[in-house]
Short mmCIF file of C-alpha atoms and ligand atoms in Angstrom, two decimals:
data_model
loop_
_atom_site.label_atom_id
_atom_site.label_comp_id
_atom_site.label_asym_id
_atom_site.label_seq_id
_atom_site.Cartn_x
_atom_site.Cartn_y
_atom_site.Cartn_z
CA UNK A 480 -55.84 -20.80 19.78
CA UNK A 481 -52.82 -22.80 20.91
CA UNK A 482 -49.72 -22.68 18.71
CA UNK A 483 -48.19 -25.83 17.31
CA UNK A 484 -45.14 -27.24 19.13
CA UNK A 485 -42.05 -25.68 17.53
CA UNK A 486 -38.82 -27.57 16.92
CA UNK A 487 -35.81 -26.14 18.77
CA UNK A 488 -34.29 -24.40 15.76
CA UNK A 489 -32.25 -21.33 16.87
CA UNK A 490 -34.35 -18.17 16.50
CA UNK A 491 -33.34 -14.75 15.17
CA UNK A 492 -31.19 -16.33 12.44
CA UNK A 493 -28.78 -17.42 15.16
CA UNK A 494 -27.51 -13.86 15.73
CA UNK A 495 -28.55 -13.38 19.34
CA UNK A 496 -30.83 -14.58 22.11
CA UNK A 497 -34.15 -12.78 22.59
CA UNK A 498 -32.73 -11.12 25.72
CA UNK A 499 -29.67 -9.84 23.83
CA UNK A 500 -31.79 -8.67 20.91
CA UNK A 501 -34.23 -6.84 23.17
CA UNK A 502 -31.55 -4.46 24.51
CA UNK A 503 -32.19 -1.28 22.50
CA UNK A 504 -28.50 -0.49 21.88
CA UNK A 505 -27.21 2.56 19.98
CA UNK A 506 -29.45 4.90 17.99
CA UNK A 507 -28.83 5.75 14.33
CA UNK A 508 -27.40 9.13 15.30
CA UNK A 509 -25.10 7.64 17.92
CA UNK A 510 -23.90 5.05 15.40
CA UNK A 511 -23.21 7.61 12.69
CA UNK A 512 -21.36 9.84 15.16
CA UNK A 513 -18.99 7.00 16.02
CA UNK A 514 -18.59 5.99 12.41
CA UNK A 515 -17.42 9.49 11.53
CA UNK A 516 -14.59 9.05 14.03
CA UNK A 517 -13.68 5.56 12.75
CA UNK A 518 -13.66 6.73 9.18
CA UNK A 519 -11.52 9.74 10.02
CA UNK A 520 -8.91 7.69 11.89
CA UNK A 521 -8.68 5.03 9.19
CA UNK A 522 -8.45 7.61 6.42
CA UNK A 523 -5.62 9.33 8.29
CA UNK A 524 -3.92 5.98 8.86
CA UNK A 525 -4.05 5.27 5.13
CA UNK A 526 -2.50 8.68 4.39
CA UNK A 527 0.10 8.02 7.06
CA UNK A 528 1.08 4.77 5.32
CA UNK A 529 1.48 6.70 2.08
CA UNK A 530 3.56 9.36 3.83
CA UNK A 531 5.93 6.76 5.29
CA UNK A 532 6.22 4.55 2.20
CA UNK A 533 9.30 6.38 0.90
CA UNK A 534 11.19 7.36 4.07
CA UNK A 535 10.79 3.86 5.56
CA UNK A 536 13.79 1.78 4.49
CA UNK A 537 12.72 -1.66 5.77
CA UNK A 538 11.32 -3.83 2.98
CA UNK A 539 8.98 -5.73 5.29
CA UNK A 540 7.54 -2.53 6.73
CA UNK A 541 6.96 -1.05 3.27
CA UNK A 542 5.05 -4.15 2.22
CA UNK A 543 2.94 -4.23 5.40
CA UNK A 544 2.19 -0.50 5.03
CA UNK A 545 0.95 -1.19 1.49
CA UNK A 546 -1.47 -3.86 2.68
CA UNK A 547 -2.62 -1.97 5.74
CA UNK A 548 -3.20 1.19 3.75
CA UNK A 549 -5.53 -0.69 1.43
CA UNK A 550 -7.34 -2.39 4.32
CA UNK A 551 -7.95 0.99 5.96
CA UNK A 552 -9.31 2.36 2.70
CA UNK A 553 -11.62 -0.64 2.29
CA UNK A 554 -12.92 -0.16 5.83
CA UNK A 555 -13.51 3.53 5.07
CA UNK A 556 -15.42 2.48 1.98
CA UNK A 557 -17.65 0.12 3.95
CA UNK A 558 -18.26 2.87 6.53
CA UNK A 559 -19.14 5.40 3.82
CA UNK A 560 -21.63 3.04 2.24
CA UNK A 561 -23.23 2.26 5.58
CA UNK A 562 -23.43 5.91 6.64
CA UNK A 563 -25.26 6.67 3.39
CA UNK A 564 -27.82 4.04 4.40
CA UNK A 565 -28.25 5.75 7.76
CA UNK A 566 -29.86 8.93 6.46
CA UNK A 567 -26.57 10.79 6.02
CA UNK A 568 -24.74 11.63 2.76
CA UNK A 569 -21.24 10.06 2.70
CA UNK A 570 -19.70 13.44 1.87
CA UNK A 571 -20.47 14.32 5.47
CA UNK A 572 -17.61 11.95 6.31
CA UNK A 573 -15.00 14.12 4.63
CA UNK A 574 -15.15 16.71 7.42
CA UNK A 575 -12.93 16.46 10.51
CA UNK A 576 -15.22 15.09 13.23
CA UNK A 577 -13.18 16.40 16.17
CA UNK A 578 -10.21 18.78 16.18
CA UNK A 579 -8.58 16.88 19.07
CA UNK A 580 -8.61 13.68 17.05
CA UNK A 581 -6.98 15.59 14.19
CA UNK A 582 -4.28 16.77 16.62
CA UNK A 583 -3.59 13.18 17.65
CA UNK A 584 -3.19 12.08 14.03
CA UNK A 585 -1.01 15.12 13.26
CA UNK A 586 1.29 14.09 16.10
CA UNK A 587 1.36 10.49 14.81
CA UNK A 588 2.50 11.81 11.46
CA UNK A 589 5.60 13.26 13.16
CA UNK A 590 7.06 9.82 14.01
CA UNK A 591 10.79 10.27 13.55
CA UNK A 592 11.62 6.79 12.28
CA UNK A 593 10.34 3.24 11.82
CA UNK A 594 10.41 2.48 15.54
CA UNK A 595 8.19 5.45 16.34
CA UNK A 596 5.97 4.80 13.34
CA UNK A 597 5.32 1.20 14.38
CA UNK A 598 4.95 2.05 18.06
CA UNK A 599 2.38 4.73 17.33
CA UNK A 600 0.34 2.92 14.69
CA UNK A 601 0.42 -0.64 16.04
CA UNK A 602 1.00 0.02 19.73
CA UNK A 603 -1.35 2.98 20.30
CA UNK A 604 -3.75 3.96 17.49
CA UNK A 605 -4.84 0.58 16.12
CA UNK A 606 -5.33 -1.03 19.55
CA UNK A 607 -7.51 1.97 20.54
CA UNK A 608 -9.48 1.61 17.30
CA UNK A 609 -9.90 -2.12 17.87
CA UNK A 610 -11.23 -1.59 21.35
CA UNK A 611 -13.65 1.09 20.05
CA UNK A 612 -14.96 -1.43 17.50
CA UNK A 613 -15.30 -4.13 20.13
CA UNK A 614 -17.19 -1.76 22.45
CA UNK A 615 -19.45 -0.74 19.60
CA UNK A 616 -20.26 -4.37 18.80
CA UNK A 617 -20.99 -5.04 22.47
CA UNK A 618 -23.27 -2.01 22.77
CA UNK A 619 -25.25 -1.96 19.54
CA UNK A 620 -28.25 -4.07 18.70
CA UNK A 621 -27.10 -7.16 16.80
CA UNK A 622 -30.25 -7.32 14.64
CA UNK A 623 -31.48 -3.77 14.24
CA UNK A 624 -28.01 -2.67 13.10
CA UNK A 625 -26.78 -5.94 11.62
CA UNK A 626 -25.14 -4.30 8.55
CA UNK A 627 -22.91 -2.15 10.80
CA UNK A 628 -22.09 -5.12 13.02
CA UNK A 629 -20.98 -7.12 10.01
CA UNK A 630 -18.64 -4.42 8.71
CA UNK A 631 -17.23 -3.87 12.19
CA UNK A 632 -16.55 -7.60 12.61
CA UNK A 633 -14.58 -7.58 9.35
CA UNK A 634 -12.70 -4.49 10.56
CA UNK A 635 -11.97 -6.18 13.92
CA UNK A 636 -10.54 -9.22 12.16
CA UNK A 637 -8.31 -7.06 9.95
CA UNK A 638 -7.21 -4.82 12.83
CA UNK A 639 -6.27 -7.86 14.90
CA UNK A 640 -4.16 -9.19 12.04
CA UNK A 641 -2.44 -5.82 11.57
CA UNK A 642 -1.78 -5.38 15.30
CA UNK A 643 -0.35 -8.90 15.50
CA UNK A 644 2.10 -8.11 12.70
CA UNK A 645 2.93 -4.79 14.38
CA UNK A 646 3.57 -6.44 17.73
CA UNK A 647 6.22 -8.73 16.23
CA UNK A 648 7.72 -5.91 14.17
CA UNK A 649 8.02 -3.68 17.26
CA UNK A 650 9.60 -6.55 19.20
CA UNK A 651 12.17 -6.95 16.42
CA UNK A 652 13.11 -3.27 16.74
CA UNK A 653 13.18 -3.07 20.54
CA UNK A 654 15.83 -5.62 21.38
CA UNK A 655 17.74 -3.16 23.61
CA UNK A 656 16.75 -0.93 26.53
CA UNK A 657 17.45 2.31 24.69
CA UNK A 658 15.03 1.38 21.88
CA UNK A 659 12.42 0.19 24.38
CA UNK A 660 12.66 3.47 26.30
CA UNK A 661 12.34 5.52 23.14
CA UNK A 662 9.30 3.52 22.03
CA UNK A 663 7.69 3.95 25.45
CA UNK A 664 8.30 7.72 25.47
CA UNK A 665 6.64 8.08 22.08
CA UNK A 666 3.72 5.82 23.07
CA UNK A 667 3.22 7.95 26.22
CA UNK A 668 3.26 11.10 24.10
CA UNK A 669 0.57 9.80 21.74
CA UNK A 670 -1.52 8.28 24.51
CA UNK A 671 -1.69 11.69 26.19
CA UNK A 672 -3.13 13.09 22.94
CA UNK A 673 -5.50 10.12 22.61
CA UNK A 674 -6.85 10.73 26.12
CA UNK A 675 -7.13 14.43 25.35
CA UNK A 676 -9.36 13.50 22.35
CA UNK A 677 -11.61 11.41 24.62
CA UNK A 678 -10.40 8.24 22.91
CA UNK A 679 -11.20 7.30 19.31
CA UNK A 680 -14.92 8.05 19.67
CA UNK A 681 -14.45 11.21 21.74
CA UNK A 682 -16.72 9.77 24.42
CA UNK A 683 -14.25 8.81 27.12
CA UNK A 684 -13.67 11.22 30.03
CA UNK A 685 -11.09 13.84 29.07
CA UNK A 686 -8.44 14.49 31.76
CA UNK A 687 -7.76 18.07 32.76
CA UNK A 688 -4.00 17.58 32.36
CA UNK A 689 -2.68 19.17 29.15
CA UNK A 690 -0.77 16.89 26.72
CA UNK A 691 2.99 17.46 26.28
CA UNK A 692 4.25 20.07 23.78
CA UNK A 693 3.34 19.03 20.25
CA UNK A 694 5.83 18.11 17.56
CA UNK A 695 3.36 19.18 14.87
CA UNK A 696 3.98 22.90 14.92
CA UNK A 697 4.50 23.37 11.16
CA UNK A 698 2.54 21.98 8.18
CA UNK A 699 3.64 18.43 7.34
CA UNK A 700 5.84 18.08 4.27
CA UNK A 701 6.11 14.48 3.04
CA UNK A 702 9.50 13.14 1.99
CA UNK A 703 9.24 11.30 -1.33
CA UNK A 704 12.87 10.24 -1.69
CA UNK A 705 12.70 6.44 -1.61
CA UNK A 706 14.81 4.77 1.07
CA UNK A 707 15.68 1.07 1.12
CA UNK A 708 17.49 -1.20 3.54
CA UNK A 709 20.24 -1.53 0.95
CA UNK A 710 23.63 0.14 0.66
CA UNK A 711 24.02 3.06 -1.73
CA UNK A 712 25.65 0.67 -4.20
CA UNK A 713 22.30 -1.17 -4.41
CA UNK A 714 19.94 1.77 -4.35
CA UNK A 715 21.82 3.99 -6.77
CA UNK A 716 23.40 1.45 -9.11
CA UNK A 717 20.98 2.09 -11.94
CA UNK A 718 22.47 -0.57 -14.21
CA UNK A 719 19.58 -2.81 -15.05
CA UNK A 720 19.22 -5.24 -17.90
CA UNK A 721 16.50 -7.61 -16.74
CA UNK A 722 13.96 -6.05 -19.09
CA UNK A 723 16.09 -6.69 -22.18
CA UNK A 724 17.06 -10.15 -20.94
CA UNK A 725 13.64 -11.63 -20.35
CA UNK A 726 12.45 -10.19 -23.65
CA UNK A 727 15.37 -11.74 -25.59
CA UNK A 728 14.45 -15.14 -27.13
CA UNK A 729 18.16 -15.87 -27.65
CA UNK A 730 18.76 -16.02 -23.88
CA UNK A 731 18.34 -19.34 -22.02
CA UNK A 732 14.82 -19.78 -20.72
CA UNK A 733 15.89 -20.26 -17.08
CA UNK A 734 17.81 -16.99 -17.23
CA UNK A 735 14.84 -15.22 -18.80
CA UNK A 736 12.60 -16.46 -15.96
CA UNK A 737 15.19 -15.27 -13.44
CA UNK A 738 15.07 -11.83 -15.07
CA UNK A 739 11.26 -11.85 -15.13
CA UNK A 740 11.08 -12.72 -11.44
CA UNK A 741 13.65 -10.04 -10.70
CA UNK A 742 11.35 -7.62 -12.50
CA UNK A 743 8.52 -8.64 -10.16
CA UNK A 744 10.75 -8.07 -7.12
CA UNK A 745 11.75 -4.69 -8.49
CA UNK A 746 8.12 -3.53 -8.50
CA UNK A 747 8.34 -2.22 -4.95
CA UNK A 748 9.17 1.07 -6.67
CA UNK A 749 5.53 1.33 -7.82
CA UNK A 750 4.06 1.66 -4.28
CA UNK A 751 6.81 4.20 -3.60
CA UNK A 752 5.69 6.19 -6.59
CA UNK A 753 1.93 5.69 -6.19
CA UNK A 754 2.00 6.85 -2.57
CA UNK A 755 3.23 10.24 -3.79
CA UNK A 756 0.38 10.39 -6.33
CA UNK A 757 -2.06 9.67 -3.51
CA UNK A 758 -0.72 12.42 -1.28
CA UNK A 759 -0.31 15.05 -3.98
CA UNK A 760 -3.62 14.56 -5.79
CA UNK A 761 -6.42 16.50 -4.14
CA UNK A 762 -10.16 16.93 -4.56
CA UNK A 763 -10.84 13.72 -6.48
CA UNK A 764 -13.91 11.62 -5.80
CA UNK A 765 -13.50 9.01 -3.08
CA UNK A 766 -13.44 6.22 -5.68
CA UNK A 767 -10.21 7.63 -7.11
CA UNK A 768 -8.34 7.18 -3.81
CA UNK A 769 -9.89 3.74 -3.41
CA UNK A 770 -8.73 2.65 -6.88
CA UNK A 771 -5.21 4.03 -6.47
CA UNK A 772 -4.83 2.41 -3.03
CA UNK A 773 -5.94 -0.92 -4.45
CA UNK A 774 -3.47 -0.66 -7.30
CA UNK A 775 -0.71 0.33 -4.88
CA UNK A 776 -1.27 -2.83 -2.84
CA UNK A 777 -1.43 -4.94 -6.02
CA UNK A 778 1.95 -3.61 -7.13
CA UNK A 779 3.36 -4.43 -3.72
CA UNK A 780 1.96 -7.96 -4.13
CA UNK A 781 3.86 -8.18 -7.41
CA UNK A 782 7.07 -7.37 -5.55
CA UNK A 783 6.13 -10.02 -2.98
CA UNK A 784 5.62 -12.52 -5.82
CA UNK A 785 9.22 -11.94 -6.88
CA UNK A 786 10.40 -12.21 -3.27
CA UNK A 787 8.53 -15.51 -2.81
CA UNK A 788 9.97 -16.97 -6.02
CA UNK A 789 13.50 -15.95 -5.02
CA UNK A 790 13.25 -17.36 -1.50
CA UNK A 791 11.70 -20.60 -2.79
CA UNK A 792 14.76 -20.96 -5.05
CA UNK A 793 17.17 -20.37 -2.18
CA UNK A 794 18.11 -16.89 -3.42
CA UNK A 795 18.34 -13.99 -0.96
CA UNK A 796 16.12 -11.37 -2.64
CA UNK A 797 17.92 -8.52 -0.92
CA UNK A 798 21.51 -9.52 -1.64
CA UNK A 799 21.60 -7.88 -5.07
CA UNK A 800 21.11 -4.30 -6.23
CA UNK A 801 17.48 -3.21 -6.42
CA UNK A 802 17.70 0.39 -7.44
CA UNK A 803 15.21 3.16 -6.79
CA UNK A 804 15.72 4.93 -10.12
CA UNK A 805 12.14 4.89 -11.32
CA UNK A 806 10.43 6.01 -8.09
CA UNK A 807 13.23 8.54 -7.50
CA UNK A 808 12.73 10.02 -10.96
CA UNK A 809 8.94 9.99 -10.75
CA UNK A 810 8.68 11.40 -7.24
CA UNK A 811 11.32 14.10 -7.45
CA UNK A 812 11.24 15.22 -11.09
CA UNK A 813 7.58 14.92 -12.19
CA UNK A 814 4.21 16.21 -10.99
CA UNK A 815 1.58 13.79 -9.66
CA UNK A 816 -0.39 13.96 -12.92
CA UNK A 817 2.77 13.39 -14.98
CA UNK A 818 3.60 10.33 -12.84
CA UNK A 819 0.16 8.92 -13.41
CA UNK A 820 0.50 9.62 -17.13
CA UNK A 821 3.76 7.61 -17.29
CA UNK A 822 2.14 4.79 -15.32
CA UNK A 823 -0.82 4.84 -17.71
CA UNK A 824 1.44 4.26 -20.70
CA UNK A 825 3.26 1.39 -19.01
CA UNK A 826 0.03 -0.38 -18.05
CA UNK A 827 -1.62 0.04 -21.44
CA UNK A 828 1.60 -1.36 -22.97
CA UNK A 829 1.29 -4.46 -20.79
CA UNK A 830 -1.98 -5.27 -22.57
CA UNK A 831 -0.02 -5.81 -25.82
CA UNK A 832 -0.25 -9.57 -26.46
CA UNK A 833 3.08 -9.75 -28.30
CA UNK A 834 5.23 -8.25 -25.52
CA UNK A 835 2.96 -7.71 -22.54
CA UNK A 836 1.48 -9.84 -19.78
CA UNK A 837 0.23 -12.65 -22.04
CA UNK A 838 3.77 -12.99 -23.40
CA UNK A 839 5.24 -13.15 -19.88
CA UNK A 840 2.70 -15.79 -18.87
CA UNK A 841 3.50 -17.85 -21.98
CA UNK A 842 7.20 -17.59 -21.17
CA UNK A 843 6.60 -19.08 -17.71
CA UNK A 844 4.48 -21.83 -19.25
CA UNK A 845 7.16 -22.64 -21.79
CA UNK A 846 9.76 -22.80 -19.02
CA UNK A 847 7.65 -25.37 -17.13
CA UNK A 848 7.99 -23.34 -13.93
CA UNK A 849 4.69 -23.79 -12.05
CA UNK A 850 5.38 -21.08 -9.47
CA UNK A 851 6.41 -18.50 -12.07
CA UNK A 852 3.37 -19.50 -14.14
CA UNK A 853 0.86 -18.85 -11.38
CA UNK A 854 2.66 -15.62 -10.45
CA UNK A 855 2.34 -14.39 -14.01
CA UNK A 856 -1.26 -15.57 -14.16
CA UNK A 857 -2.33 -13.32 -11.26
CA UNK A 858 0.04 -10.52 -12.23
CA UNK A 859 -1.64 -10.47 -15.66
CA UNK A 860 -5.13 -10.37 -14.09
CA UNK A 861 -4.07 -7.46 -11.86
CA UNK A 862 -2.66 -5.52 -14.77
CA UNK A 863 -5.91 -5.80 -16.72
CA UNK A 864 -7.58 -4.13 -13.74
CA UNK A 865 -4.86 -1.45 -13.58
CA UNK A 866 -5.21 -0.64 -17.27
CA UNK A 867 -8.91 -0.11 -16.60
CA UNK A 868 -8.19 2.09 -13.56
CA UNK A 869 -5.88 4.20 -15.72
CA UNK A 870 -8.55 4.67 -18.38
CA UNK A 871 -11.18 5.45 -15.75
CA UNK A 872 -9.29 8.36 -14.23
CA UNK A 873 -6.90 9.72 -16.86
CA UNK A 874 -9.00 9.77 -20.00
CA UNK A 875 -11.68 12.15 -18.64
CA UNK A 876 -8.93 14.38 -17.24
CA UNK A 877 -6.37 14.33 -20.05
CA UNK A 878 -8.29 13.60 -23.26
CA UNK A 879 -8.15 10.51 -25.42
CA UNK A 880 -5.79 7.59 -24.85
CA UNK A 881 -3.50 8.55 -27.72
CA UNK A 882 -2.89 12.00 -26.24
CA UNK A 883 -2.04 10.49 -22.85
CA UNK A 884 0.30 7.94 -24.47
CA UNK A 885 2.10 10.64 -26.46
CA UNK A 886 2.43 12.85 -23.41
CA UNK A 887 3.90 9.93 -21.46
CA UNK A 888 6.37 9.18 -24.27
CA UNK A 889 7.55 12.80 -24.16
CA UNK A 890 8.01 12.63 -20.39
CA UNK A 891 10.04 9.44 -20.82
CA UNK A 892 12.45 11.20 -23.16
CA UNK A 893 12.99 14.07 -20.76
CA UNK A 894 15.58 12.33 -18.59
CA UNK A 895 15.94 12.68 -14.87
CA UNK A 896 18.30 15.24 -13.33
CA UNK A 897 17.92 13.46 -9.98
CA UNK A 898 19.10 10.13 -11.41
CA UNK A 899 22.04 11.74 -13.18
CA UNK A 900 23.09 13.24 -9.83
CA UNK A 901 22.60 10.07 -7.78
CA UNK A 902 24.39 7.87 -10.35
CA UNK A 903 27.59 9.73 -9.50
CA UNK A 904 27.39 8.61 -5.89
CA UNK A 905 28.28 4.96 -6.54
CA UNK A 906 29.95 2.96 -9.36
CA UNK A 907 27.50 1.82 -12.05
CA UNK A 908 28.45 -1.85 -12.24
CA UNK A 909 26.78 -4.54 -14.37
CA UNK A 910 26.00 -7.11 -11.67
CA UNK A 911 23.87 -9.40 -13.84
CA UNK A 912 26.60 -11.89 -14.97
CA UNK A 913 27.68 -12.49 -11.37
CA UNK A 914 24.05 -12.82 -10.30
CA UNK A 915 23.46 -15.56 -12.91
CA UNK A 916 26.69 -17.34 -11.93
CA UNK A 917 25.66 -17.41 -8.25
CA UNK A 918 21.99 -18.25 -8.66
CA UNK A 919 21.94 -20.52 -11.72
CA UNK A 920 25.49 -21.87 -11.39
CA UNK A 921 26.41 -21.03 -14.99
CA UNK A 922 27.54 -18.21 -17.23
CA UNK A 923 24.94 -15.76 -18.47
CA UNK A 924 23.76 -16.47 -22.01
CA UNK A 925 22.80 -12.81 -22.51
CA UNK A 926 24.88 -10.50 -24.64
CA UNK A 927 27.43 -8.61 -22.51
CA UNK A 928 26.35 -5.12 -21.61
CA UNK A 929 27.12 -2.72 -24.46
CA UNK A 930 29.63 0.01 -23.70
CA UNK A 931 27.03 2.60 -24.69
CA UNK A 932 24.28 1.00 -22.57
CA UNK A 933 21.96 3.63 -21.21
CA UNK A 934 20.08 2.97 -18.06
CA UNK A 935 16.40 3.24 -18.64
CA UNK A 936 14.70 3.87 -15.33
CA UNK A 937 11.41 2.42 -16.63
CA UNK A 938 9.47 0.21 -14.29
CA UNK A 939 5.82 -0.46 -13.49
FE1 FE2 B 1426 2.71 -4.68 -11.46
FE1 FE2 B 1427 0.12 -2.50 -12.51
#
């Protein structure tokens, strides 16, 4: 029986030619073995971002770390789901797949500063990961293992974007020979460990030469004291009135919006604080770390919203104090569970229509500021999600919502010995009136700061 003539519509859903699709490619076991390595490296990269969130002073690096941490976690999530479809339980992914790969990531964690951090992550580890993904895509069968190919293509796209950012950031930090030499020395150090691990997948030939002496000779202790690229007078001047000002109907609307947008900018302290929760909370289900990483990136986006509004209004977002009081207090004076409890109370409070996110959105609408309005629109949507994340993880652990709220209120009253100490290091000056004069070209309509004003370190 002769078949009917067929129109020349591309076969195989356009994914490959018959010749390409007939190459057997990688087996299920080979695929899962590689995915264990990918997952491990990306999980460690996400933890690395959390570990460097506080000691890294540069604003732009903090914000990129927040995004990249979340992207790594999302890639891990996709890998976990796919591995479960490949006859393996995802819990299998929580084990270290290769001790030599662990040694490489332990060395990476010992980067001494931003230059070494960026050189290692964006100049060594991510490029190696990208090339492992590209090799995998070239080797595997595009149809038999389509679901893995799709997740790897998304990962490739994200890795390329991260590496591109990293390349420019490294260039900005290596303007002189001394910095270039230091970056090269550290890249050589890590590359020796990467080769010793047989590359990301462990399948490349391992040289007989032993890597240089390790830096990681003691257990890693993260530093949670938040650094900023600001002088001490900015970081430790805890005088803040923006919260009272945007909530005060007697203040001019343009000044209230300025205070509200300053509040958004100030939210960089939430990623600083949430990264310490991530690193100090152990043995939770995977979904917990995924939720917290997502929220961390959202809070960073809120800070970026403030930054964008400031820059679009010709205001340098970094020229005024942006203190670290809240993250300093949370990270150094409270436990991880206590920090999360305080965060829970803040986020549930934002759901209050009379003073919360709806109120902030209405304020922007009333002011006729389209940029502030859309900022508040998305900020509000994010906070609804965060309130849900809080309920999901804290209620089963700590009891009913009222108990958590009361516990958080008690913690708020406790005061912070660290803040009291740091406040003595620089004059506590009310900078708001001068800020309004410079940015709005008029006198502040807010009440002058009361002599007995106490600095509440609350944020969120
Ligand atoms: Fe927020
Ligand atoms: Fe939030």
